[in-house]
mmCIF file of C-alpha atoms in Angstrom:
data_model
loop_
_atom_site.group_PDB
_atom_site.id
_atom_site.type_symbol
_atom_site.label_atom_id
_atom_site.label_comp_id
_atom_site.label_asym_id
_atom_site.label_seq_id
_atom_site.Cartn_x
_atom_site.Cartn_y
_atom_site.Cartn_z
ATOM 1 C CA UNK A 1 -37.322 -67.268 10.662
ATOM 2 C CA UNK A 2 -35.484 -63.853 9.557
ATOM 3 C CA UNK A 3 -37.101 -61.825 12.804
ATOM 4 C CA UNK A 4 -35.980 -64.261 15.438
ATOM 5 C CA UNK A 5 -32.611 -64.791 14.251
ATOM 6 C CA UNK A 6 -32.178 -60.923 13.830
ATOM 7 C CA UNK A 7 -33.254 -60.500 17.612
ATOM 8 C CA UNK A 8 -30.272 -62.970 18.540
ATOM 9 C CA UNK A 9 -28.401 -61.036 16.395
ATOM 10 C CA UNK A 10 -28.655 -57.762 18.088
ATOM 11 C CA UNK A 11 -29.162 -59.321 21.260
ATOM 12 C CA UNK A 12 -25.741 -60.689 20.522
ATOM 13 C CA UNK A 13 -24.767 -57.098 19.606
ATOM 14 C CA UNK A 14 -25.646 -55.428 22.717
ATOM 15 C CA UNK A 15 -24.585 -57.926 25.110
ATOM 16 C CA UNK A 16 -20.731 -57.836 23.642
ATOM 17 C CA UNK A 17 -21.093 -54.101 23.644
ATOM 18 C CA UNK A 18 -22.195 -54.118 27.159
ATOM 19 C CA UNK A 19 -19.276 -56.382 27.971
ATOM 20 C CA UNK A 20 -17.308 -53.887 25.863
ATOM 21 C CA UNK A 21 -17.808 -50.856 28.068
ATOM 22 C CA UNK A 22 -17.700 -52.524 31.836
ATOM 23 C CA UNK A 23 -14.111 -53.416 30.488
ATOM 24 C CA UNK A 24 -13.463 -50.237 29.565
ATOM 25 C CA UNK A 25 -15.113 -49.042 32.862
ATOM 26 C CA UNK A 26 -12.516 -51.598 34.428
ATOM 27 C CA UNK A 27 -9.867 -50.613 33.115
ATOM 28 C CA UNK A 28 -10.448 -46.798 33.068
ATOM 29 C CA UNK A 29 -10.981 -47.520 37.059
ATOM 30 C CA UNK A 30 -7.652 -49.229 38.028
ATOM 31 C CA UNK A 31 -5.779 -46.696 35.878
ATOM 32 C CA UNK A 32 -6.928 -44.445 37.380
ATOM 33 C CA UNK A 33 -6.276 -45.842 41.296
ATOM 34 C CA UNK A 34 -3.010 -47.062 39.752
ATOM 35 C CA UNK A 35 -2.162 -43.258 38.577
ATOM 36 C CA UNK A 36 -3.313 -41.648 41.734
ATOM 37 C CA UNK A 37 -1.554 -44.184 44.495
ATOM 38 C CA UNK A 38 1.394 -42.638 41.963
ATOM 39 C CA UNK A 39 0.825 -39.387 42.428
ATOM 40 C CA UNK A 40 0.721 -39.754 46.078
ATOM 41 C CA UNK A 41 3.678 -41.708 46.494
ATOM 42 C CA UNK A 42 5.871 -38.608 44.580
ATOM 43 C CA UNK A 43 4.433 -36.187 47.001
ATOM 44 C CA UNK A 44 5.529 -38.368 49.494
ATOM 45 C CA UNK A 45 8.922 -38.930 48.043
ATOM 46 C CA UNK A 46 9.222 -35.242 47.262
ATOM 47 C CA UNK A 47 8.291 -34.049 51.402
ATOM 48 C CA UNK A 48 11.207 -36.909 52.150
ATOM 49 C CA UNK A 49 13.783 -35.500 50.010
ATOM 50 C CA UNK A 50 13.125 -32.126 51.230
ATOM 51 C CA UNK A 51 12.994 -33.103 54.829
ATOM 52 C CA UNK A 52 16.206 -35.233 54.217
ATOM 53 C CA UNK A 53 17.890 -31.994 52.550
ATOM 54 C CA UNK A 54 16.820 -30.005 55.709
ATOM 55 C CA UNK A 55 17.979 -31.982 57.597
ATOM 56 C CA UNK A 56 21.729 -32.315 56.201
ATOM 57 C CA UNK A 57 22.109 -28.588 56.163
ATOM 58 C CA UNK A 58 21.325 -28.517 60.137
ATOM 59 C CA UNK A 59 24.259 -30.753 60.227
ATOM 60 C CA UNK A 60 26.281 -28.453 58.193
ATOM 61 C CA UNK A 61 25.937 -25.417 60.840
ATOM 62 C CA UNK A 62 28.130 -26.082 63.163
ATOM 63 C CA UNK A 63 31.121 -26.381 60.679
ATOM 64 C CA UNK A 64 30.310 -23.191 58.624
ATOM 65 C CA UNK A 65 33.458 -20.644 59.437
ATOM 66 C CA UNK A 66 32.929 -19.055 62.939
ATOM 67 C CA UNK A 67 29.858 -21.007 63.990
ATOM 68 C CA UNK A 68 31.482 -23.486 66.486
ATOM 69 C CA UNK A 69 32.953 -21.428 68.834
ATOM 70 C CA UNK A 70 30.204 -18.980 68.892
ATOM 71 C CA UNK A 71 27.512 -21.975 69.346
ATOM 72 C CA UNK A 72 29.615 -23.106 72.183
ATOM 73 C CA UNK A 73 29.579 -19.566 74.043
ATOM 74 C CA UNK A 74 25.938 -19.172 73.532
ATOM 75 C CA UNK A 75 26.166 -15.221 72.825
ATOM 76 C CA UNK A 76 23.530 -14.556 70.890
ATOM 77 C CA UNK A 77 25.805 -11.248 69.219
ATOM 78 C CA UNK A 78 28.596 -13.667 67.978
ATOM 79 C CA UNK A 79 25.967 -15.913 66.887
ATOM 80 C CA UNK A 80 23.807 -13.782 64.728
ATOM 81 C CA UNK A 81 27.194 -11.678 63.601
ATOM 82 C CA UNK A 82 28.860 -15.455 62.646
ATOM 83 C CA UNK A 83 25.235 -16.849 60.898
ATOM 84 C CA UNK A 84 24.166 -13.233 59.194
ATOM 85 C CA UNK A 85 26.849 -13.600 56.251
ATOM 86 C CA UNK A 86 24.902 -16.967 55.188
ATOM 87 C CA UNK A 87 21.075 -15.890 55.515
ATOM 88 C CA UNK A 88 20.429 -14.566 52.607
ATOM 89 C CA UNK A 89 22.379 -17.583 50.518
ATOM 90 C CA UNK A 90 20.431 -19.840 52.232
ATOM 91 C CA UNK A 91 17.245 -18.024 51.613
ATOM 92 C CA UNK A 92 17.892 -17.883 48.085
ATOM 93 C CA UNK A 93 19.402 -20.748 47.065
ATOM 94 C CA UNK A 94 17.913 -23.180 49.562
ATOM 95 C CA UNK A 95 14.517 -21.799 49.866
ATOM 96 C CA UNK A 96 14.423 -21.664 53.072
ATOM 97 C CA UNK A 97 12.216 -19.481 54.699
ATOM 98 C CA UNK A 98 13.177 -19.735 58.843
ATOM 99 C CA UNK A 99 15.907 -20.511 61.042
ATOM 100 C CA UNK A 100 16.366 -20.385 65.013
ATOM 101 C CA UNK A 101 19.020 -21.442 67.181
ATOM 102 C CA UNK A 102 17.814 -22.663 70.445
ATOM 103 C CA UNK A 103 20.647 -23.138 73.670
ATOM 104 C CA UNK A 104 20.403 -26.163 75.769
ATOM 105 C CA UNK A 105 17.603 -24.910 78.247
ATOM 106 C CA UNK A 106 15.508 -24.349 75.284
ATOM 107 C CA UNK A 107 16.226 -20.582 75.267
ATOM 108 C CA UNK A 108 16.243 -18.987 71.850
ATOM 109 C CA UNK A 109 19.324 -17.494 71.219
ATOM 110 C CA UNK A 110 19.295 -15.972 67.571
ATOM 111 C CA UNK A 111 16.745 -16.246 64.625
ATOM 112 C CA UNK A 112 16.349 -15.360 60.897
ATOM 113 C CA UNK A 113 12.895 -15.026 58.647
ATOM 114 C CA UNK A 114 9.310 -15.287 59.641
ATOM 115 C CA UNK A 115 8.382 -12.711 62.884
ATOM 116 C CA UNK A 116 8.617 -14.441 66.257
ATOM 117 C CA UNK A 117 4.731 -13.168 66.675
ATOM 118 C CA UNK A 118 4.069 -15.981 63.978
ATOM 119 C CA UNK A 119 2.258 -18.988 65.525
ATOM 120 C CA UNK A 120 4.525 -21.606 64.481
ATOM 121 C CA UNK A 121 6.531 -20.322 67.451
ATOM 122 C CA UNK A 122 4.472 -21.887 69.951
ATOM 123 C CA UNK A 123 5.132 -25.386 68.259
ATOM 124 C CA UNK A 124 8.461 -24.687 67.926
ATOM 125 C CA UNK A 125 9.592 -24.345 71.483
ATOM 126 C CA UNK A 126 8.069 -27.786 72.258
ATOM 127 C CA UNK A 127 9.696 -29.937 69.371
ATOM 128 C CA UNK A 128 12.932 -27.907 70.818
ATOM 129 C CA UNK A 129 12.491 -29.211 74.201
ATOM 130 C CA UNK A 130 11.646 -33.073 73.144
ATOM 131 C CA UNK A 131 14.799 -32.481 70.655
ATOM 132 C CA UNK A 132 16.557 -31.334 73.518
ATOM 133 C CA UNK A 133 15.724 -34.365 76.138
ATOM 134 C CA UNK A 134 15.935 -36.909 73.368
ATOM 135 C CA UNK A 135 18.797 -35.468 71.664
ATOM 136 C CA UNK A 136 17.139 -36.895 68.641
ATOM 137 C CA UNK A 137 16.124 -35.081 65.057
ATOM 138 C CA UNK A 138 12.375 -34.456 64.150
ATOM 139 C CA UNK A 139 10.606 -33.507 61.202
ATOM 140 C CA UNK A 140 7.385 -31.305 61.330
ATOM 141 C CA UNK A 141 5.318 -30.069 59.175
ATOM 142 C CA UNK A 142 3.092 -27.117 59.963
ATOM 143 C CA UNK A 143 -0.339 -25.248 58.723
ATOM 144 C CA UNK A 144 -1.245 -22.785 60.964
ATOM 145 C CA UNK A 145 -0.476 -19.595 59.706
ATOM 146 C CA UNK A 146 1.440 -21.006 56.214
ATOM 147 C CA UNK A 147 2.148 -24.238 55.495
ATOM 148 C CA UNK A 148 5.670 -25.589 56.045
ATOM 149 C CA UNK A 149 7.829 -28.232 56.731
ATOM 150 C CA UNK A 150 10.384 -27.916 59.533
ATOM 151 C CA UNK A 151 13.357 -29.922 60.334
ATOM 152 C CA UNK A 152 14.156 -29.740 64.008
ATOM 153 C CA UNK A 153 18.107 -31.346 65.001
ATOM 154 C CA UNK A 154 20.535 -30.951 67.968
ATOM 155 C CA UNK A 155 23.553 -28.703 67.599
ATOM 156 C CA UNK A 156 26.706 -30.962 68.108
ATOM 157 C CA UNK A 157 29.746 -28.831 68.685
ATOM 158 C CA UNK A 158 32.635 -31.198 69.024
ATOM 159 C CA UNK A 159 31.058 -33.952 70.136
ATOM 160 C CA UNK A 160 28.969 -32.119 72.506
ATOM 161 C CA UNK A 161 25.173 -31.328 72.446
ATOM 162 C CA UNK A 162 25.124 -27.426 72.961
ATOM 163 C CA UNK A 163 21.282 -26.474 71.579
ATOM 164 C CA UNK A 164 18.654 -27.216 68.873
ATOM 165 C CA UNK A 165 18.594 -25.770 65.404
ATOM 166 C CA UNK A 166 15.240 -25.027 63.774
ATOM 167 C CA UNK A 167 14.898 -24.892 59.807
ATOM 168 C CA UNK A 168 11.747 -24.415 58.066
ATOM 169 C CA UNK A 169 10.444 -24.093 54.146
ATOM 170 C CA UNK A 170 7.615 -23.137 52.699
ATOM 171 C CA UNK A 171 5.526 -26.749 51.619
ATOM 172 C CA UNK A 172 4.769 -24.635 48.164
ATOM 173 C CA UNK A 173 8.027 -25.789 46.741
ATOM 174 C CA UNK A 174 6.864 -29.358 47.202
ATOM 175 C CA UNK A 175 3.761 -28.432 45.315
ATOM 176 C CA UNK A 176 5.258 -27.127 42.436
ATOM 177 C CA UNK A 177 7.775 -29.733 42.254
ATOM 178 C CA UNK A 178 5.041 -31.854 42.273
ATOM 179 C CA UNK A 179 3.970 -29.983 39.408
ATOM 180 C CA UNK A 180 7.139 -29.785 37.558
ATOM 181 C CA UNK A 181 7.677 -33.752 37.787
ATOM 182 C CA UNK A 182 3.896 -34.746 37.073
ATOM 183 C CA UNK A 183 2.668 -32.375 34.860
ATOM 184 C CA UNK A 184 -0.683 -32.529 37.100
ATOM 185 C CA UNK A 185 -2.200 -29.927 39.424
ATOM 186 C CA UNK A 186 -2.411 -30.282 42.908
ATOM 187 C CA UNK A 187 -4.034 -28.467 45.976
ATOM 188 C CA UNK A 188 -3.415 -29.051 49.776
ATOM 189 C CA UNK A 189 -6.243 -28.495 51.800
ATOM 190 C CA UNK A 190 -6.419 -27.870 55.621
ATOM 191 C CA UNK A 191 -9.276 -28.290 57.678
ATOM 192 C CA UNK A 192 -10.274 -24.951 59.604
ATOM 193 C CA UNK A 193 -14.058 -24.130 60.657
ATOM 194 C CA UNK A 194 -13.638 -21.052 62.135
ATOM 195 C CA UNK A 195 -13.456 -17.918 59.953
ATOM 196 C CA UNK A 196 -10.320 -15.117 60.906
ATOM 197 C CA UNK A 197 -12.118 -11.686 60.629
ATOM 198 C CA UNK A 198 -10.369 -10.081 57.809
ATOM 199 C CA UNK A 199 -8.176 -13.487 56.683
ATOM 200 C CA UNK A 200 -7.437 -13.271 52.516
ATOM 201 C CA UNK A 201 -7.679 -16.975 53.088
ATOM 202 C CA UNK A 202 -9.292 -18.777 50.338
ATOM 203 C CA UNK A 203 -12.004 -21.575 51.748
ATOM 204 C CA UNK A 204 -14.327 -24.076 50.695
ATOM 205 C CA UNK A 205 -17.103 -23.543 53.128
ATOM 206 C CA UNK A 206 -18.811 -26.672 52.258
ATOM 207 C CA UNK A 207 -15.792 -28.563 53.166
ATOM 208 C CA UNK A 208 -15.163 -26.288 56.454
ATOM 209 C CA UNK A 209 -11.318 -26.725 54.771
ATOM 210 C CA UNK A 210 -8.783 -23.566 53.430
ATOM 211 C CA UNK A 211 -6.619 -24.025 50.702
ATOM 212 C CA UNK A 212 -2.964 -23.878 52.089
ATOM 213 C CA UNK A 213 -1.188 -24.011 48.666
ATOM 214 C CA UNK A 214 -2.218 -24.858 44.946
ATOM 215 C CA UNK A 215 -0.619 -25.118 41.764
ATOM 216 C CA UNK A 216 -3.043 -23.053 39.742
ATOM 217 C CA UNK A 217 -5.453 -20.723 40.324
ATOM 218 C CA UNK A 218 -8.115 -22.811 38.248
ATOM 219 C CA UNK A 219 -8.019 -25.347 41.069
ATOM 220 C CA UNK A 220 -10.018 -22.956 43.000
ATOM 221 C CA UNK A 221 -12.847 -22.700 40.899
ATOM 222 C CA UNK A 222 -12.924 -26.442 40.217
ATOM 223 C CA UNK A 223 -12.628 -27.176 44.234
ATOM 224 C CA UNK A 224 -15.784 -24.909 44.635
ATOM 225 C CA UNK A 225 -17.734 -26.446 42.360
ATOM 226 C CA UNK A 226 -17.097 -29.843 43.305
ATOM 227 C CA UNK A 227 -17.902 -29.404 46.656
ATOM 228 C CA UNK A 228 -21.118 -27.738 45.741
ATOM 229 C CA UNK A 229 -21.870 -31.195 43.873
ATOM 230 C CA UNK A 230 -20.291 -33.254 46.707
ATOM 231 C CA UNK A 231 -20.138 -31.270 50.134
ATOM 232 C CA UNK A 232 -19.447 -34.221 52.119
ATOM 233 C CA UNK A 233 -15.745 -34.098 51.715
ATOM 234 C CA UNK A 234 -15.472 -37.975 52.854
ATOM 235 C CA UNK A 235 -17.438 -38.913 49.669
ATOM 236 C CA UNK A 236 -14.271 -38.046 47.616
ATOM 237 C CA UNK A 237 -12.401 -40.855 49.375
ATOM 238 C CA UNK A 238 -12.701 -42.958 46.101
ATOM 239 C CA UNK A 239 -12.267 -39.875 43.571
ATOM 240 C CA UNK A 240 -15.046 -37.956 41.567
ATOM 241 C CA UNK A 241 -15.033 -37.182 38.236
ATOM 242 C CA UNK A 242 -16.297 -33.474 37.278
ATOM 243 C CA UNK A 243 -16.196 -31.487 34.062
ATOM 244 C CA UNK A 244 -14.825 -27.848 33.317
ATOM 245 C CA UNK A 245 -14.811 -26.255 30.283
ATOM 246 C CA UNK A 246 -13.942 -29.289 27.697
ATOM 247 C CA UNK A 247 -11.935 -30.702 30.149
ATOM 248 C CA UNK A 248 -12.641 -33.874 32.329
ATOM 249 C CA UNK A 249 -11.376 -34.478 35.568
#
């Protein structure tokens, strides 16, 4: 009687503990969906706010001391002469990285940071001539050479549409804002298959993907050797769990 009653016993036993963990599995599951639709929805908020911010300072340009009249002439001497005394403010208190001022006809009158020989150029001149026939503001964001985020506007000189402003930032200050309000690292990856003879990019091969911007240099190592375990990069859709040091993640 003792031996069949201690079989339902443990029986018993194992099936609550079995219970026990899928509930735990449950549960570790949605927390962990629950903390990552989280995560993305502050990157998200954080590329708004610094699109939004962008985007109020192009407004700002034409009423800085000197600008307007020199906007309306369209001599690119006055303009950089009126604009140079605020570069370097905006650079380092604003962060931002590159500034053009295109006339009506899409002609690039005067322009501050990154060399023109850089390829967001190309880009540039065609959200400047949709900004231009729409008279409309756009927001870009751009990994060719270096990730950033752009804010494109028309120049309204009293009342008047006289060219396009360009405004970009580097998309690293989102990352470590990211960081700062999270606590959690982050990468950006960009997909790229062809390899730039003498590029100091870092790449996962196995992902044919370079990474753009990260928030510490460990991410690296732990990208690489989770794409060695998973190189189809569509398999991490759902998150993977991997293991460095004592850490889990």
């Amino acid at each position: 009687v003792l031996l069949p009653s201690s079989l339902i016993l443990i029986a018993i036993v194992v099936s609550f503990t079995g219970i026990t963990y899928l509930s735990l599995m449950d549960d570790f599951e949605s927390q962990r969906n629950a903390q990552h639709q989280r995560y993305a929805s502050e990157v998200e908020g954080l590329v708004d706010q610094v699109s939004i911010n962008l985007h109020q300072l192009a407004g700002l340009i034409p009423f800085l001391e000197g600008m307007d009249t020199n906007l309306l002439s369209g001599n690119t001497k006055d303009i950089m002469q009126a604009f140079d005394p605020y570069w370097v403010t905006l650079q380092l208190n604003k962060g931002i990285e590159l500034l053009r001022f295109y006339d009506g006809s899409n002609r690039l009158l005067a322009g501050w940071g990154i060399s023109q020989s850089d390829t967001h150029e190309a880009l540039m001149l065609n959200w400047v001539r949709e900004v231009n026939a729409q008279e409309k503001p756009m927001s870009h964001l751009s990994c060719h050479a270096s990730c950033m985020q752009f804010a494109v506007a028309p120049l309204l000189v009293e009342g008047n549409n006289v060219g396009v402003v360009v405004i970009g930032t580097p998309l690293v200050d989102v990352i470590l804002g990211f960081k700062g309000i999270s606590g959690a690292d982050i990468a950006l990856l960009v997909g790229e298959k062809t390899d730039v003879l003498g590029s100091n990019k870092v790449k996962i091969s196995d992902w044919d993907v370079r990474i753009a911007a990260h928030s510490r240099e460990m991410n690296v190592a732990v990208l690489e050797k989770v794409a060695a375990q998973y190189p189809d990069l569509d398999s991490l859709e759902d998150g993977v769990q991997t293991s460095w040091g004592d850490r889990h993640l």
